[in-house]
Coordinates of C-alpha atoms and ligand atoms in Angstrom, one line a residue:
X1 CA -67.2 41.0 -62.9
X2 CA -70.7 39.9 -64.0
X3 CA -71.9 42.6 -66.3
X4 CA -73.6 41.6 -69.6
X5 CA -72.3 42.5 -73.0
X6 CA -74.1 42.1 -76.3
X7 CA -72.0 42.3 -79.4
X8 CA -73.6 42.6 -82.8
X9 CA -76.4 40.4 -81.7
X10 CA -79.0 39.4 -84.4
X11 CA -82.1 37.3 -84.1
X12 CA -83.9 35.9 -87.1
X13 CA -86.9 33.7 -87.2
X14 CA -86.6 32.1 -90.6
X15 CA -86.4 35.1 -93.0
X16 CA -87.8 37.6 -90.4
X17 CA -85.2 39.6 -88.5
X18 CA -86.5 40.7 -85.1
X19 CA -83.2 41.9 -83.5
X20 CA -80.9 44.1 -85.6
X21 CA -77.3 44.2 -84.7
X22 CA -77.6 45.2 -81.0
X23 CA -74.5 46.3 -79.1
X24 CA -74.9 46.9 -75.4
X25 CA -72.8 47.0 -72.3
X26 CA -74.6 46.4 -69.0
X27 CA -72.2 47.0 -66.1
X28 CA -71.8 44.8 -63.0
X29 CA -74.5 45.5 -60.5
X30 CA -76.4 47.8 -62.9
X31 CA -80.2 47.9 -63.1
X32 CA -80.8 48.0 -66.8
X33 CA -84.3 48.4 -68.3
X34 CA -85.3 47.5 -71.8
X35 CA -88.3 49.6 -72.8
X36 CA -90.3 50.1 -76.0
X37 CA -93.7 49.5 -77.6
X38 CA -95.2 46.0 -78.0
X39 CA -93.4 43.8 -80.5
X40 CA -90.2 45.8 -80.5
X41 CA -88.1 42.8 -79.3
X42 CA -87.7 43.4 -75.6
X43 CA -88.6 39.8 -74.5
X44 CA -86.7 38.3 -77.4
X45 CA -83.5 40.1 -76.4
X46 CA -84.0 39.2 -72.7
X47 CA -84.6 35.5 -73.7
X48 CA -81.4 35.6 -75.8
X49 CA -79.5 36.6 -72.7
X50 CA -81.3 33.9 -70.7
X51 CA -80.5 31.3 -73.3
X52 CA -84.1 30.5 -73.9
X53 CA -83.7 31.8 -77.5
X54 CA -80.6 31.1 -79.5
X55 CA -78.7 33.9 -81.0
X56 CA -78.6 33.9 -84.8
X57 CA -75.3 35.8 -84.9
X58 CA -73.2 37.9 -82.6
X59 CA -72.0 37.3 -79.1
X60 CA -73.4 37.5 -75.5
X61 CA -70.9 37.6 -72.6
X62 CA -71.8 37.3 -68.9
X63 CA -68.8 38.6 -67.1
X64 CA -65.8 37.5 -69.1
X65 CA -67.6 34.3 -70.3
X66 CA -68.9 34.0 -73.8
X67 CA -72.3 32.3 -73.1
X68 CA -73.6 32.6 -76.7
X69 CA -73.8 28.8 -77.0
X70 CA -74.1 27.9 -73.3
X71 CA -77.2 26.2 -72.0
X72 CA -79.7 28.4 -70.1
X73 CA -79.1 26.4 -66.9
X74 CA -75.4 27.0 -67.1
X75 CA -75.5 30.8 -67.6
X76 CA -75.9 31.8 -63.9
X77 CA -79.0 33.7 -64.6
X78 CA -82.5 33.5 -63.1
X79 CA -85.6 34.8 -64.9
X80 CA -88.9 36.1 -63.5
X81 CA -91.9 36.1 -65.8
X82 CA -95.1 38.0 -65.9
X83 CA -97.0 34.8 -65.4
X84 CA -95.7 33.7 -62.0
X85 CA -95.4 30.1 -63.1
X86 CA -95.6 28.7 -59.6
X87 CA -96.4 25.0 -58.8
X88 CA -100.0 25.0 -57.5
X89 CA -99.6 21.9 -55.4
X90 CA -96.5 23.1 -53.5
X91 CA -96.4 25.6 -50.6
X92 CA -94.5 28.9 -50.9
X93 CA -91.4 27.4 -49.3
X94 CA -91.5 24.3 -51.5
X95 CA -91.9 26.5 -54.6
X96 CA -88.9 28.6 -53.6
X97 CA -86.7 25.6 -52.8
X98 CA -87.7 23.4 -55.6
X99 CA -84.9 24.3 -58.0
X100 CA -82.2 23.7 -55.4
X101 CA -83.9 20.4 -54.4
X102 CA -83.9 19.2 -58.0
X103 CA -80.2 20.0 -58.2
X104 CA -79.5 17.9 -55.2
X105 CA -78.6 20.6 -52.7
X106 CA -78.6 19.5 -49.0
X107 CA -81.8 20.2 -47.1
X108 CA -80.2 22.5 -44.5
X109 CA -78.7 24.7 -47.2
X110 CA -82.1 24.9 -49.0
X111 CA -83.8 25.8 -45.7
X112 CA -81.3 28.6 -45.1
X113 CA -81.5 30.0 -48.6
X114 CA -85.4 30.0 -48.6
X115 CA -85.4 31.7 -45.2
X116 CA -83.1 34.4 -46.4
X117 CA -85.2 35.0 -49.6
X118 CA -88.3 35.0 -47.4
X119 CA -86.8 37.6 -45.1
X120 CA -85.8 39.9 -48.0
X121 CA -89.3 39.6 -49.6
X122 CA -91.3 39.6 -46.3
X123 CA -92.9 36.2 -47.0
X124 CA -92.3 34.7 -43.6
X125 CA -96.1 34.6 -42.8
X126 CA -96.9 32.8 -46.0
X127 CA -94.4 30.0 -46.2
X128 CA -96.9 27.2 -45.5
X129 CA -99.5 28.5 -47.9
X130 CA -100.2 27.3 -51.4
X131 CA -100.2 29.8 -54.3
X132 CA -104.0 29.9 -54.6
X133 CA -104.2 31.4 -51.1
X134 CA -102.0 34.3 -52.1
X135 CA -102.7 37.7 -53.7
X136 CA -101.1 38.5 -57.1
X137 CA -98.4 40.6 -55.5
X138 CA -97.6 37.8 -53.0
X139 CA -97.4 35.3 -55.8
X140 CA -95.0 37.5 -57.7
X141 CA -92.9 37.9 -54.6
X142 CA -92.6 34.1 -54.4
X143 CA -91.6 34.0 -58.1
X144 CA -88.9 36.5 -57.3
X145 CA -87.9 34.5 -54.2
X146 CA -87.4 31.4 -56.4
X147 CA -84.9 33.5 -58.4
X148 CA -83.1 34.7 -55.3
X149 CA -82.5 31.3 -53.8
X150 CA -80.7 30.2 -56.9
X151 CA -78.1 33.0 -56.2
X152 CA -77.8 34.0 -59.8
X153 CA -75.2 36.5 -61.1
X154 CA -77.8 38.2 -63.2
X155 CA -81.6 38.6 -62.6
X156 CA -83.8 38.8 -65.7
X157 CA -87.3 40.2 -65.3
X158 CA -89.9 40.1 -68.1
X159 CA -92.8 42.5 -67.3
X160 CA -93.1 41.1 -63.7
X161 CA -95.7 43.6 -62.6
X162 CA -98.0 43.6 -65.6
X163 CA -100.6 41.3 -64.0
X164 CA -101.0 43.5 -60.9
X165 CA -103.4 46.3 -60.3
X166 CA -102.2 49.9 -60.3
X167 CA -101.6 50.3 -56.6
X168 CA -99.8 47.0 -56.2
X169 CA -97.6 47.8 -59.1
X170 CA -96.4 50.9 -57.3
X171 CA -95.7 48.9 -54.1
X172 CA -93.9 46.1 -56.0
X173 CA -91.9 48.7 -58.0
X174 CA -90.6 50.0 -54.7
X175 CA -89.9 46.5 -53.5
X176 CA -87.9 45.6 -56.6
X177 CA -85.8 48.8 -56.2
X178 CA -85.2 47.9 -52.6
X179 CA -84.3 44.3 -53.6
X180 CA -81.7 45.6 -56.1
X181 CA -80.2 47.9 -53.4
X182 CA -80.0 45.0 -51.0
X183 CA -78.7 42.3 -53.3
X184 CA -76.7 44.5 -55.7
X185 CA -76.7 42.0 -58.5
X186 CA -76.9 42.9 -62.2
X187 CA -80.6 43.1 -63.2
X188 CA -82.2 43.4 -66.6
X189 CA -85.8 44.4 -66.5
X190 CA -88.2 44.5 -69.4
X191 CA -91.3 46.7 -69.4
X192 CA -93.4 48.7 -71.8
X193 CA -94.2 51.1 -68.9
X194 CA -92.0 54.2 -69.2
X195 CA -92.8 55.1 -65.5
X196 CA -91.3 51.8 -64.4
X197 CA -88.3 52.4 -66.7
X198 CA -87.7 56.0 -65.3
X199 CA -88.0 55.1 -61.7
X200 CA -86.1 51.8 -61.6
X201 CA -83.3 52.1 -64.1
X202 CA -79.7 53.0 -63.7
X203 CA -79.6 52.7 -67.5
X204 CA -82.5 52.6 -70.0
X205 CA -82.3 51.0 -73.4
X206 CA -85.1 52.3 -75.7
X207 CA -85.9 49.7 -78.3
X208 CA -88.0 50.2 -81.5
X209 CA -88.5 47.5 -84.1
X210 CA -85.6 45.4 -82.9
X211 CA -83.1 48.3 -82.9
X212 CA -81.6 50.3 -80.0
X213 CA -82.8 53.9 -80.4
X214 CA -80.9 55.3 -77.4
X215 CA -79.2 54.2 -74.2
X216 CA -78.8 56.4 -71.2
X217 CA -79.6 57.3 -67.6
X218 CA -83.3 58.1 -67.2
X219 CA -82.9 61.9 -66.9
X220 CA -80.5 61.9 -69.8
X221 CA -83.1 60.4 -72.1
X222 CA -85.7 62.8 -70.7
X223 CA -83.6 65.9 -71.0
X224 CA -81.6 65.1 -74.1
X225 CA -83.4 62.7 -76.4
X226 CA -81.7 61.8 -79.7
X227 CA -84.8 61.7 -81.8
X228 CA -88.6 62.2 -81.8
X229 CA -89.3 58.6 -80.9
X230 CA -87.4 58.7 -77.6
X231 CA -88.7 62.2 -76.9
X232 CA -92.2 61.0 -77.3
X233 CA -91.8 57.7 -75.4
X234 CA -90.0 59.0 -72.3
X235 CA -92.2 61.3 -70.1
X236 CA -95.9 61.1 -69.2
X237 CA -98.0 62.6 -70.6
X238 CA -95.9 62.4 -73.7
X239 CA -94.2 65.3 -75.4
X240 CA -96.4 67.4 -77.8
X241 CA -95.3 67.6 -81.4
X242 CA -96.3 70.3 -83.9
X243 CA -95.1 71.2 -87.4
X244 CA -92.8 74.2 -87.9
X245 CA -91.3 76.0 -90.9
X246 CA -87.9 77.7 -91.0
X247 CA -88.3 81.4 -91.9
X248 CA -85.7 84.0 -91.5
X249 CA -83.6 82.0 -89.0
X250 CA -86.6 81.3 -86.8
X251 CA -89.2 78.6 -86.6
X252 CA -92.8 79.5 -87.4
X253 CA -95.6 77.4 -86.0
X254 CA -98.8 77.8 -88.0
X255 CA -100.8 75.7 -85.5
X256 CA -100.1 78.3 -82.8
X257 CA -101.2 81.4 -84.8
X258 CA -97.8 81.7 -86.6
X259 CA -95.9 81.9 -83.3
X260 CA -92.2 82.5 -84.0
X261 CA -89.5 80.7 -82.0
X262 CA -86.0 81.9 -81.7
X263 CA -83.6 79.1 -81.3
X264 CA -79.9 78.4 -81.2
X265 CA -80.2 74.9 -82.8
X266 CA -78.7 74.3 -86.2
X267 CA -81.8 74.7 -88.4
X268 CA -82.2 73.3 -91.9
X269 CA -82.5 75.7 -94.9
X270 CA -85.1 78.4 -95.3
X271 CA -88.6 77.1 -96.0
X272 CA -87.8 73.6 -94.7
X273 CA -90.1 71.7 -92.3
X274 CA -89.1 70.8 -88.8
X275 CA -91.0 69.1 -85.9
X276 CA -91.3 71.1 -82.7
X277 CA -91.6 69.3 -79.4
X278 CA -92.9 70.7 -76.2
X279 CA -93.4 69.0 -72.8
X280 CA -96.9 69.4 -71.3
X281 CA -95.5 71.0 -68.2
X282 CA -93.6 73.7 -70.2
X283 CA -96.8 75.2 -71.7
X284 CA -99.0 77.7 -69.9
X285 CA -102.6 78.5 -70.9
X286 CA -104.7 81.6 -70.2
X287 CA -107.6 83.4 -71.7
X288 CA -106.9 84.0 -75.4
X289 CA -107.6 82.9 -79.0
X290 CA -105.0 80.4 -80.1
X291 CA -106.7 77.1 -79.2
X292 CA -109.8 75.6 -77.7
X293 CA -109.8 73.8 -74.4
X294 CA -111.7 70.6 -75.3
X295 CA -111.3 68.6 -72.1
X296 CA -109.8 69.0 -68.7
X297 CA -108.8 65.8 -66.9
X298 CA -108.4 66.4 -63.2
X299 CA -106.1 64.0 -61.5
X300 CA -106.0 65.8 -58.1
X301 CA -102.7 67.6 -57.8
X302 CA -102.6 68.4 -61.5
X303 CA -104.9 68.5 -64.5
X304 CA -104.3 67.6 -68.1
X305 CA -105.8 70.2 -70.4
X306 CA -106.5 68.8 -73.9
X307 CA -106.3 71.7 -76.4
X308 CA -107.2 71.7 -80.1
X309 CA -105.7 74.2 -82.5
X310 CA -107.7 75.7 -85.4
X311 CA -105.8 73.5 -87.9
X312 CA -106.7 70.3 -85.8
X313 CA -103.3 70.0 -84.0
X314 CA -103.8 68.5 -80.5
X315 CA -101.8 69.6 -77.5
X316 CA -101.8 68.4 -73.9
X317 CA -100.9 70.9 -71.2
X318 CA -100.3 70.1 -67.6
X319 CA -101.9 72.7 -65.3
X320 CA -102.8 72.9 -61.6
X321 CA -106.4 72.9 -62.8
X322 CA -107.5 75.6 -60.4
X323 CA -107.9 78.5 -62.8
X324 CA -111.2 79.8 -64.1
X325 CA -110.9 78.3 -67.6
X326 CA -113.8 76.0 -68.5
X327 CA -114.1 73.3 -71.1
X328 CA -115.0 75.0 -74.5
X329 CA -113.1 78.2 -73.7
X330 CA -110.6 79.6 -76.2
X331 CA -107.2 79.9 -74.7
X332 CA -103.7 81.4 -75.3
X333 CA -100.8 79.2 -75.2
X334 CA -97.4 80.3 -73.9
X335 CA -94.0 78.8 -73.5
X336 CA -90.4 79.8 -73.3
X337 CA -88.5 79.4 -76.6
X338 CA -85.6 77.6 -74.9
X339 CA -88.0 74.8 -73.7
X340 CA -88.6 73.7 -77.3
X341 CA -87.1 70.5 -78.8
X342 CA -86.5 70.6 -82.5
X343 CA -86.5 67.6 -84.8
X344 CA -85.7 67.1 -88.5
X345 CA -89.0 66.5 -90.3
X346 CA -87.5 63.9 -92.6
X347 CA -85.5 61.6 -90.4
X348 CA -86.9 62.7 -87.0
X349 CA -83.4 63.2 -85.6
X350 CA -83.0 65.8 -82.9
X351 CA -81.5 69.1 -84.1
X352 CA -79.1 70.5 -81.5
Ligands
LIG1 N1 -91.2 32.3 -82.4 C1 -91.3 33.4 -83.2 N2 -91.4 33.4 -84.5 C2 -91.5 34.5 -85.3 N3 -91.6 35.7 -84.8 C3 -91.5 35.9 -83.5 C4 -91.4 34.8 -82.6 N4 -91.3 35.2 -81.3 C5 -91.4 36.6 -81.4 N5 -91.5 37.0 -82.7 C6 -91.6 38.3 -83.2 O1 -90.5 39.1 -82.7 C7 -90.9 40.4 -82.5 C8 -90.5 40.8 -81.1 O2 -91.3 40.1 -80.1 P1 -91.1 40.2 -78.6 O3 -91.9 39.2 -77.9 O4 -89.7 40.2 -78.3 O5 -91.7 41.7 -78.4 P2 -91.9 42.5 -77.0 O6 -91.1 43.8 -77.2 O7 -91.5 41.7 -75.8 O8 -93.4 42.8 -77.0 P3 -94.5 42.9 -75.8 O9 -94.4 44.2 -75.1 O10 -95.8 42.8 -76.5 O11 -94.2 41.7 -74.9 C9 -92.4 40.5 -82.7 O12 -92.7 41.1 -84.0 C10 -92.9 39.0 -82.7 O13 -94.0 38.8 -83.5
LIG2 MG1 -92.6 40.9 -74.3

């Protein structure tokens, strides 16, 4: 078994604590994605698993082995970085085989392992080239190949696609998913891109300010977020949030012309504030007088309508974009009550 377990892990730089008591179980062969905004501690946590940062307290296990104090080189992990960190004077095959060569592996074995990685990553045509003669995507594939030839038990990726253009990112995302299927090793993948997280992960760990906000399968986090932060982070465009007030067992939304919502969730006391969340695709617009259509972004198959309510609240609605509404029009805003997510206004926890 080569899952990864973090138990009460804490990281402090001097007095500043950046990782707060993280507990996490990543199963053998699982594709686990750490996602969260910049500075939330994704790289730090990954580097702690790699052994590139020491762990202030708590334990890290890889399989049954406590590796908390073990050297990076002895942990059986290989890491792929955003900057490919290839040796410019070496060819693709020399780059991929270098780690094994340094560790004194026989030439025949290195050749075999490089050939296998090259086959998996479709690099056969580039083996004699130097990195400067490769595209960004090809360079990143070499960096991944270098990890593969080491035969690690756990692959660690820190934003490997961030330097690539949008189209190539999509291609490489598919490649990485395929790689995981083929190799079946445990992988931990760091990204701030929620689309990468949703599409690649078996399990997503949403981090915020060094704490785990929620762990779950992609669609679990999407359909059943524990709090406003996760609800807003997972899904693109993000969930809309408006203020509501509890009145007579219902929620009243002033921004939507005092629209009343009937709900089965456990609401706080009469007169208390709640936050109401609505996904952009669960709202319909039509001619009316609730909000103003400020801007329509047409993406092709869909459009994002940016609405502004009389009190200034802003809402994004996903539409097909083919109706007669024009920018500047006043619109109605309709949705089914059961599509609403409700959050406590004070601690932002989901009310269920
Ligand atoms: N050597 C260090 N000394 C002090 N603080 C540090 C050090 N390295 C990182 N930090 C802090 O730890 C926090 C987490 O940093 P980390 O690099 O893990 O974030 P991240 O989630 O990977 O962000 P990004 O998406 O921008 O890469 C940040 O607030 C950062 O400033
Ligand atoms: Mg980072």
